[in-house]
Short mmCIF file of C-alpha atoms in Angstrom, two decimals:
data_model
loop_
_atom_site.label_atom_id
_atom_site.label_comp_id
_atom_site.label_asym_id
_atom_site.label_seq_id
_atom_site.Cartn_x
_atom_site.Cartn_y
_atom_site.Cartn_z
CA MET G 1 -0.04 -0.28 -0.02
CA ASN G 2 2.75 2.42 0.79
CA LEU G 3 4.13 1.88 -2.69
CA ILE G 4 1.26 2.31 -4.47
CA ILE G 5 0.72 5.72 -2.30
CA TYR G 6 4.84 6.72 -3.18
CA LEU G 7 4.45 5.89 -6.66
CA LYS G 8 1.69 8.17 -7.26
CA ARG G 9 3.81 11.36 -6.45
CA PHE G 10 4.57 10.41 -9.82
CA TRP G 11 1.93 10.72 -11.70
CA PRO G 12 0.89 14.81 -11.39
CA GLN G 13 -1.91 16.13 -10.92
CA ALA G 14 -4.02 18.05 -13.72
CA MET G 15 -2.72 21.52 -14.62
CA THR G 16 -5.56 24.42 -13.91
CA GLY G 17 -7.36 26.24 -16.17
CA GLY G 18 -9.71 25.18 -19.07
CA TRP G 19 -8.92 23.98 -22.48
CA ALA G 20 -9.39 27.25 -23.90
CA GLU G 21 -6.50 28.81 -22.17
CA LYS G 22 -4.49 25.60 -22.96
CA TYR G 23 -4.92 26.52 -26.81
CA ARG G 24 -4.16 30.12 -26.86
CA ALA G 25 -0.21 29.16 -24.84
CA ALA G 26 -0.27 26.34 -27.46
CA VAL G 27 -0.79 28.83 -30.41
CA GLY G 28 1.32 31.30 -28.92
CA ALA G 29 4.16 28.90 -29.00
CA LEU G 30 3.32 28.43 -32.01
CA CYS G 31 3.43 32.30 -33.36
CA GLY G 32 6.52 33.13 -31.15
CA ILE G 33 8.62 30.14 -32.27
CA LEU G 34 7.71 30.93 -35.66
CA PHE G 35 8.08 34.28 -35.81
CA THR G 36 11.37 34.32 -33.82
CA GLY G 37 12.66 31.94 -36.75
CA LEU G 38 11.46 34.19 -39.66
CA ILE G 39 12.41 37.29 -38.89
CA ALA G 40 15.98 35.85 -37.79
CA GLN G 41 16.03 33.36 -41.19
CA TYR G 42 15.50 36.46 -43.10
CA ALA G 43 18.62 38.93 -41.56
CA VAL G 44 21.13 36.26 -41.81
CA ASN G 45 20.33 35.12 -45.47
CA TYR G 46 19.56 31.59 -43.80
CA ASP G 47 22.56 29.32 -45.27
CA PRO G 48 21.69 25.70 -43.27
CA ILE G 49 25.03 24.84 -43.23
CA ALA G 50 26.96 27.48 -42.18
CA THR G 51 24.83 29.69 -39.87
CA PHE G 52 22.88 28.99 -36.67
CA PHE G 53 19.32 31.52 -36.54
CA LEU G 54 17.26 29.63 -33.69
CA ILE G 55 18.74 27.55 -30.97
CA ALA G 56 16.46 24.76 -29.23
CA PRO G 57 16.47 26.41 -25.62
CA MET G 58 13.65 29.46 -27.46
CA GLY G 59 11.22 25.65 -27.37
CA ALA G 60 11.51 25.75 -23.30
CA SER G 61 11.65 29.75 -23.05
CA SER G 62 8.02 29.60 -25.14
CA VAL G 63 6.11 26.79 -22.99
CA LEU G 64 7.19 30.03 -19.92
CA LEU G 65 6.25 32.88 -21.44
CA PHE G 66 2.94 31.60 -22.97
CA ALA G 67 1.58 28.70 -20.87
CA LEU G 68 3.14 30.36 -17.52
CA PRO G 69 3.65 34.35 -18.18
CA SER G 70 2.68 35.18 -14.81
CA SER G 71 5.93 32.93 -13.22
CA PRO G 72 8.55 34.77 -12.01
CA LEU G 73 10.43 32.36 -14.46
CA ALA G 74 8.78 33.98 -17.27
CA GLN G 75 9.06 37.34 -17.10
CA PRO G 76 11.03 40.11 -19.54
CA TRP G 77 14.56 40.34 -17.54
CA SER G 78 14.04 36.63 -16.61
CA ILE G 79 14.54 35.75 -20.31
CA VAL G 80 16.78 39.02 -21.39
CA GLY G 81 18.82 38.41 -18.73
CA GLY G 82 19.04 34.72 -18.24
CA ASN G 83 19.83 33.73 -21.44
CA ILE G 84 22.98 36.54 -21.91
CA ILE G 85 23.83 35.47 -18.55
CA ALA G 86 23.81 31.52 -19.54
CA ALA G 87 25.26 32.49 -23.07
CA LEU G 88 28.63 34.26 -20.97
CA THR G 89 29.04 30.86 -18.63
CA GLY G 90 29.00 29.25 -21.07
CA VAL G 91 31.05 30.22 -23.82
CA SER G 92 33.92 31.34 -20.96
CA PHE G 93 33.92 27.87 -19.77
CA ALA G 94 33.82 26.18 -23.18
CA LEU G 95 37.11 28.22 -23.76
CA LEU G 96 38.33 27.29 -20.17
CA PHE G 97 37.79 23.87 -20.63
CA PRO G 98 38.14 23.31 -24.07
CA GLN G 99 39.71 19.57 -23.91
CA ASN G 100 37.34 18.86 -20.93
CA ILE G 101 34.27 19.40 -22.19
CA SER G 102 31.73 17.47 -19.38
CA LEU G 103 33.74 19.60 -16.48
CA ALA G 104 33.16 23.01 -18.61
CA ALA G 105 29.48 21.74 -18.91
CA GLY G 106 28.96 21.30 -15.21
CA LEU G 107 30.85 24.41 -13.92
CA ALA G 108 28.51 26.15 -17.20
CA ALA G 109 25.13 24.70 -15.45
CA MET G 110 26.24 25.56 -11.67
CA PHE G 111 27.46 29.40 -11.90
CA SER G 112 24.67 30.23 -14.38
CA ILE G 113 22.07 29.10 -11.76
CA LEU G 114 24.57 31.40 -8.57
CA LEU G 115 24.37 34.28 -11.52
CA MET G 116 20.74 34.37 -12.31
CA PHE G 117 20.07 33.86 -8.81
CA ALA G 118 22.01 36.55 -7.90
CA LEU G 119 21.18 39.15 -10.74
CA ARG G 120 16.96 37.88 -9.47
CA CYS G 121 16.27 36.99 -13.50
CA LEU G 122 16.70 33.22 -13.02
CA HIS G 123 15.27 31.27 -16.22
CA PRO G 124 15.17 27.47 -16.26
CA PRO G 125 15.98 26.95 -20.24
CA SER G 126 18.61 29.09 -19.44
CA GLY G 127 20.83 26.23 -18.16
CA ALA G 128 19.98 25.25 -21.71
CA VAL G 129 21.81 28.07 -23.76
CA ALA G 130 24.84 27.27 -21.32
CA LEU G 131 25.17 23.47 -22.26
CA THR G 132 24.17 24.57 -25.63
CA ALA G 133 27.69 26.59 -25.99
CA VAL G 134 29.59 23.88 -24.61
CA LEU G 135 28.37 21.00 -26.72
CA GLY G 136 26.97 23.41 -29.69
CA GLY G 137 30.04 21.78 -31.55
CA PRO G 138 33.00 23.55 -33.48
CA ALA G 139 30.37 26.16 -35.71
CA ILE G 140 29.24 27.38 -32.09
CA HIS G 141 32.49 27.34 -30.66
CA ALA G 142 33.64 29.43 -34.27
CA LEU G 143 31.50 32.00 -32.75
CA GLY G 144 33.43 33.07 -29.73
CA TYR G 145 31.36 35.40 -27.69
CA GLY G 146 29.16 36.02 -30.64
CA PHE G 147 26.91 33.73 -29.67
CA VAL G 148 26.00 35.94 -27.13
CA LEU G 149 25.05 38.26 -28.77
CA TRP G 150 24.10 36.34 -31.97
CA PRO G 151 21.57 34.00 -31.74
CA VAL G 152 20.80 33.88 -28.17
CA ALA G 153 20.20 37.66 -27.64
CA VAL G 154 18.42 38.44 -30.85
CA ASN G 155 16.34 35.55 -30.82
CA SER G 156 15.44 35.73 -26.93
CA PHE G 157 14.46 39.94 -27.73
CA LEU G 158 12.55 38.93 -30.37
CA LEU G 159 10.75 35.70 -28.56
CA LEU G 160 9.88 37.96 -25.66
CA GLY G 161 8.72 40.40 -28.37
CA MET G 162 5.79 38.24 -29.68
CA ALA G 163 4.95 37.59 -25.60
CA LEU G 164 3.79 40.73 -25.23
CA ILE G 165 2.35 41.24 -28.09
CA TYR G 166 0.70 37.84 -28.43
CA ASN G 167 -0.41 37.63 -24.64
CA ASN G 168 -1.63 41.52 -24.28
CA LEU G 169 -3.92 41.16 -27.34
CA THR G 170 -5.44 37.74 -26.00
CA GLY G 171 -6.32 38.69 -22.30
CA ARG G 172 -3.65 38.33 -20.00
CA THR G 173 -1.72 41.31 -19.14
CA TYR G 174 2.06 40.26 -19.60
CA PRO G 175 4.48 41.81 -17.61
CA PRO G 176 1.58 40.90 -14.53
CA ALA G 177 0.48 44.65 -12.85
CA SER G 178 1.42 44.56 -9.45
CA ALA G 179 -0.07 44.95 -7.05
CA SER G 180 0.21 48.72 -6.32
CA GLU G 181 -1.16 48.83 -9.81
CA LYS G 182 -4.20 46.60 -9.91
CA THR G 183 -7.41 48.13 -9.51
CA ALA G 184 -9.95 47.07 -7.06
CA SER G 185 -13.83 47.78 -6.38
CA PRO G 186 -13.94 49.99 -3.67
CA ALA G 187 -15.49 47.21 -1.81
CA GLN G 188 -12.64 45.44 -2.26
CA MET G 189 -9.98 47.59 -1.50
CA HIS G 190 -11.52 47.71 1.59
CA TYR G 191 -11.47 44.22 2.07
CA GLN G 192 -9.33 42.23 5.11
CA PHE G 193 -8.83 38.93 5.21
CA GLY G 194 -7.66 36.44 8.40
CA PHE G 195 -3.62 37.23 7.18
CA ARG G 196 -2.27 40.24 6.23
CA GLU G 197 1.17 41.38 4.27
CA GLU G 198 3.38 40.18 7.40
CA ASP G 199 1.98 37.16 7.54
CA LEU G 200 2.20 36.44 4.19
CA ASN G 201 5.88 37.60 3.93
CA ALA G 202 6.62 34.96 7.07
CA ALA G 203 5.34 32.30 5.92
CA LEU G 204 7.70 32.33 2.17
CA GLN G 205 10.69 32.92 4.66
CA GLN G 206 9.67 30.00 7.12
CA PHE G 207 9.08 27.79 3.65
CA ASP G 208 12.14 26.89 2.71
CA GLN G 209 11.52 26.36 -1.26
CA ILE G 210 11.62 28.54 -4.44
CA ILE G 211 8.27 28.81 -5.00
CA ASP G 212 6.69 28.78 -8.95
CA ILE G 213 4.12 31.59 -8.52
CA ASN G 214 4.22 35.12 -8.43
CA ARG G 215 4.20 35.89 -5.18
CA ASP G 216 0.60 38.19 -6.02
CA ASN G 217 -0.83 35.70 -7.63
CA LEU G 218 -0.20 33.67 -4.88
CA LYS G 219 -1.72 36.50 -2.36
CA GLN G 220 -4.35 36.12 -4.63
CA LEU G 221 -5.03 32.93 -4.59
CA LEU G 222 -5.17 32.16 -0.94
CA GLU G 223 -7.68 35.12 -0.40
CA GLN G 224 -10.24 33.39 -3.29
CA THR G 225 -9.47 30.54 -0.88
CA GLU G 226 -10.27 32.18 2.46
CA LEU G 227 -13.57 33.84 0.26
CA ASN G 228 -14.87 30.50 -0.89
CA ALA G 229 -14.56 29.02 2.86
CA TYR G 230 -16.61 31.98 4.44
CA LYS G 231 -19.38 31.92 1.22
CA ARG G 232 -19.44 27.61 2.23
CA LYS G 233 -19.99 28.92 5.85
CA LEU G 234 -22.23 31.63 5.56
CA GLY G 235 -24.43 30.54 3.32
CA GLU G 236 -25.88 32.05 0.08
CA ILE G 237 -26.61 34.99 0.91
CA GLN G 238 -26.55 38.49 -1.18
CA CYS G 239 -27.02 41.80 -0.67
CA ASN G 240 -30.37 42.42 -1.91
CA LYS G 241 -32.00 39.79 0.31
CA ILE G 242 -31.08 42.21 3.42
CA MET G 243 -30.68 45.48 2.61
CA SER G 244 -33.57 48.06 2.80
CA PRO G 245 -35.24 50.20 0.48
CA VAL G 246 -33.91 53.90 -0.16
CA THR G 247 -36.74 56.05 1.13
CA PHE G 248 -35.32 59.18 -0.60
CA ALA G 249 -31.50 60.77 -1.47
CA LEU G 250 -29.76 63.90 -1.84
CA GLU G 251 -28.48 65.50 -4.83
CA TYR G 252 -25.79 67.43 -4.98
CA GLY G 253 -27.30 71.23 -5.62
CA HIS G 254 -29.85 70.29 -2.50
CA ARG G 255 -29.67 72.97 0.22
CA LEU G 256 -27.61 72.11 3.65
CA GLU G 257 -31.03 73.44 5.44
CA ASP G 258 -33.07 71.01 3.92
CA ALA G 259 -30.73 68.12 4.18
CA TRP G 260 -30.31 68.52 7.40
CA GLU G 261 -33.97 68.23 7.76
CA LYS G 262 -33.78 65.09 5.66
CA LEU G 263 -30.52 63.36 7.80
CA ARG G 264 -31.92 64.07 11.04
CA GLN G 265 -35.48 62.67 9.98
CA SER G 266 -33.35 59.31 8.63
CA PRO G 267 -33.11 55.90 10.57
CA TYR G 268 -29.15 55.65 9.17
CA PRO G 269 -26.34 58.69 9.96
CA ALA G 270 -25.34 59.26 6.48
CA ILE G 271 -27.54 59.84 3.21
CA PRO G 272 -26.58 58.39 0.04
CA VAL G 273 -25.45 61.73 -2.77
CA VAL G 274 -27.09 60.24 -6.51
CA ASN G 275 -26.10 61.97 -9.85
CA LYS G 276 -29.17 62.58 -12.57
CA ALA G 277 -28.94 59.17 -13.38
CA ASN G 278 -29.32 58.28 -9.97
CA ARG G 279 -25.80 56.87 -9.32
CA VAL G 280 -23.38 57.82 -6.03
CA ILE G 281 -21.62 60.39 -6.09
CA GLY G 282 -20.94 61.06 -2.49
CA LEU G 283 -22.53 60.41 1.49
CA LEU G 284 -23.93 63.30 3.78
CA SER G 285 -23.58 62.39 7.15
CA HIS G 286 -23.43 64.15 10.63
CA ASP G 287 -20.12 64.50 10.61
CA ASP G 288 -19.64 66.25 7.02
CA PHE G 289 -21.75 68.83 8.51
CA MET G 290 -19.16 68.78 12.13
CA ARG G 291 -16.54 69.27 9.85
CA HIS G 292 -17.23 72.33 7.94
CA ALA G 293 -19.03 73.74 10.57
CA LYS G 294 -15.65 74.24 12.79
CA PRO G 295 -17.00 75.02 16.16
CA GLU G 296 -13.86 76.38 18.54
CA SER G 297 -15.38 74.60 21.47
CA PHE G 298 -18.69 72.75 23.01
CA ALA G 299 -19.81 76.74 23.60
CA HIS G 300 -19.87 77.59 19.86
CA VAL G 301 -21.07 74.25 18.00
CA GLU G 302 -24.52 75.76 18.12
CA SER G 303 -23.69 79.47 16.30
CA ARG G 304 -21.27 77.30 13.97
CA PHE G 305 -24.07 74.78 13.41
CA LYS G 306 -26.70 77.62 12.46
CA GLN G 307 -24.26 79.61 10.44
CA LEU G 308 -23.37 76.91 8.47
CA ILE G 309 -26.93 75.65 6.62
CA ARG G 310 -28.22 78.86 6.57
CA ARG G 311 -28.60 80.38 3.04
CA SER G 312 -26.76 83.70 2.96
CA HIS G 313 -29.10 85.17 -0.18
CA ARG G 314 -25.76 86.65 -1.45
CA THR G 315 -24.42 85.74 -5.25
CA HIS G 316 -21.08 85.29 -4.10
CA SER G 317 -20.32 83.49 -1.16
CA THR G 318 -16.89 81.47 0.91
CA GLN G 319 -19.66 79.04 2.52
CA PRO G 320 -21.09 76.05 1.28
CA GLU G 321 -24.28 76.03 0.88
CA VAL G 322 -25.84 73.42 -0.78
CA VAL G 323 -24.58 69.34 -0.46
CA GLY G 324 -22.16 68.50 -2.66
CA GLN G 325 -19.97 71.07 -1.33
CA ILE G 326 -19.63 68.78 2.31
CA MET G 327 -20.33 65.51 0.99
CA SER G 328 -17.63 62.54 1.58
CA THR G 329 -17.11 61.56 -1.88
CA HIS G 330 -14.55 58.75 -1.28
CA ALA G 331 -18.26 56.24 -0.76
CA VAL G 332 -18.24 52.61 -0.88
CA THR G 333 -20.76 50.73 -2.45
CA ILE G 334 -21.69 47.57 -2.83
CA GLN G 335 -23.31 45.23 -5.79
CA HIS G 336 -26.30 44.16 -4.92
CA ASP G 337 -25.84 40.48 -5.62
CA ALA G 338 -22.77 40.80 -3.55
CA HIS G 339 -22.78 38.58 -0.85
CA ILE G 340 -22.54 39.69 2.48
CA VAL G 341 -18.95 38.11 3.39
CA HIS G 342 -17.81 41.48 0.73
CA ILE G 343 -19.67 43.69 3.59
CA ILE G 344 -19.00 42.44 7.56
CA PRO G 345 -14.84 43.63 7.00
CA LEU G 346 -16.91 47.00 5.76
CA ILE G 347 -18.84 47.57 8.80
CA THR G 348 -16.94 45.94 11.54
CA THR G 349 -12.98 47.34 10.46
CA HIS G 350 -13.51 49.86 8.97
CA ALA G 351 -16.25 51.51 10.65
CA LEU G 352 -18.73 51.44 7.78
CA HIS G 353 -22.32 52.57 9.64
CA VAL G 354 -23.94 52.51 6.05
CA ILE G 355 -23.26 51.30 2.47
CA PRO G 356 -25.26 52.02 -0.44
CA VAL G 357 -26.25 49.03 -2.42
CA VAL G 358 -26.35 49.63 -6.73
CA ASP G 359 -27.24 47.33 -9.18
CA ASP G 360 -25.18 46.77 -12.43
CA GLU G 361 -25.55 49.65 -13.98
CA LYS G 362 -24.11 51.48 -10.88
CA ARG G 363 -27.55 53.08 -10.12
CA LEU G 364 -28.60 53.04 -5.82
CA VAL G 365 -31.30 49.98 -5.25
CA GLY G 366 -30.80 49.78 -1.48
CA ILE G 367 -28.99 50.69 1.76
CA LEU G 368 -27.43 48.27 4.24
CA SER G 369 -26.65 48.62 7.63
CA GLN G 370 -25.25 47.51 10.78
CA THR G 371 -28.73 46.45 11.76
CA ASP G 372 -29.34 45.20 8.54
CA VAL G 373 -25.99 42.65 7.99
CA ILE G 374 -26.49 41.73 11.96
CA ASN G 375 -30.47 40.49 12.00
CA ALA G 376 -29.42 38.26 8.58
CA LEU G 377 -26.17 36.51 10.31
CA TYR G 378 -28.61 36.23 13.14
CA LYS G 379 -31.31 34.41 11.51
#
């Protein structure tokens, strides 16, 4: 039984991604190698006996660039830097040990890996580039360090150019955006999962292996796993099933005096502000009034507040007179079909008392409060 369990290790699990993604990768490899080969062949007026225009390691590079474009091993600096460093190393040891090919090959592979680690350009096919420089025979040895420029550097840049074009045209951002460059909805930006950045960094330090996955992708995978676990535990509770209807909303041009009366009558501590298309452009709360009233002390609260909401009746005024001038413009909204798991951290961690609910066209359809969420969780 133990032998069977051990033998199962040799049969890997199926690769993630559907067949559409696998066909996309295969066609990308075709385009990359064809483009690289044709351009290089045209550039040297190809002679099949005397000239190398395309080297075999480019086939391995194409697997990474088109099938695993998010991998740290498939990034632009990885392929260009890794292949050039490996070519330099291979040529150097081939010249140092011309009579001992095996020693030259071993040293070329070892120092290529060390240098790629040091320069952050680890690229597995580069190991084959180093061996090609050593084992390629008289034709390649005759090129000397010219082998680094042609065909290695030229092949690498041509293949990289096709990867940049093909991956982006087929919906795969390449090079992948870093976490700081990625945009997300307000709800996603404010969502906090059970682990923090420092937790992930500590775990990666403790995991004494090289992981062939982009750090941001790993973080996204862990977050999605945790999100799915929360959904499974909480059931299918969506915002549109627990939200309260919108009794009234304000517009940008509402007078402050009228807005204050509506806010005072509202069961919520804030009221959504919408435009003519009923899309949320802000939130008006008690805090907004107090922030703009700017009372110097408790004794001045009433007078400063009355001064704020009273109309000046002048054509030009330095004090705000309409809702749009004092509202909080960074209103966090949530989709009507979003799961309750997205709401909880907004209310607990970020102390949002009111969250406008919008439909697929970003139009206001409801209000979610702390009470609505607590009732849903209790039931």
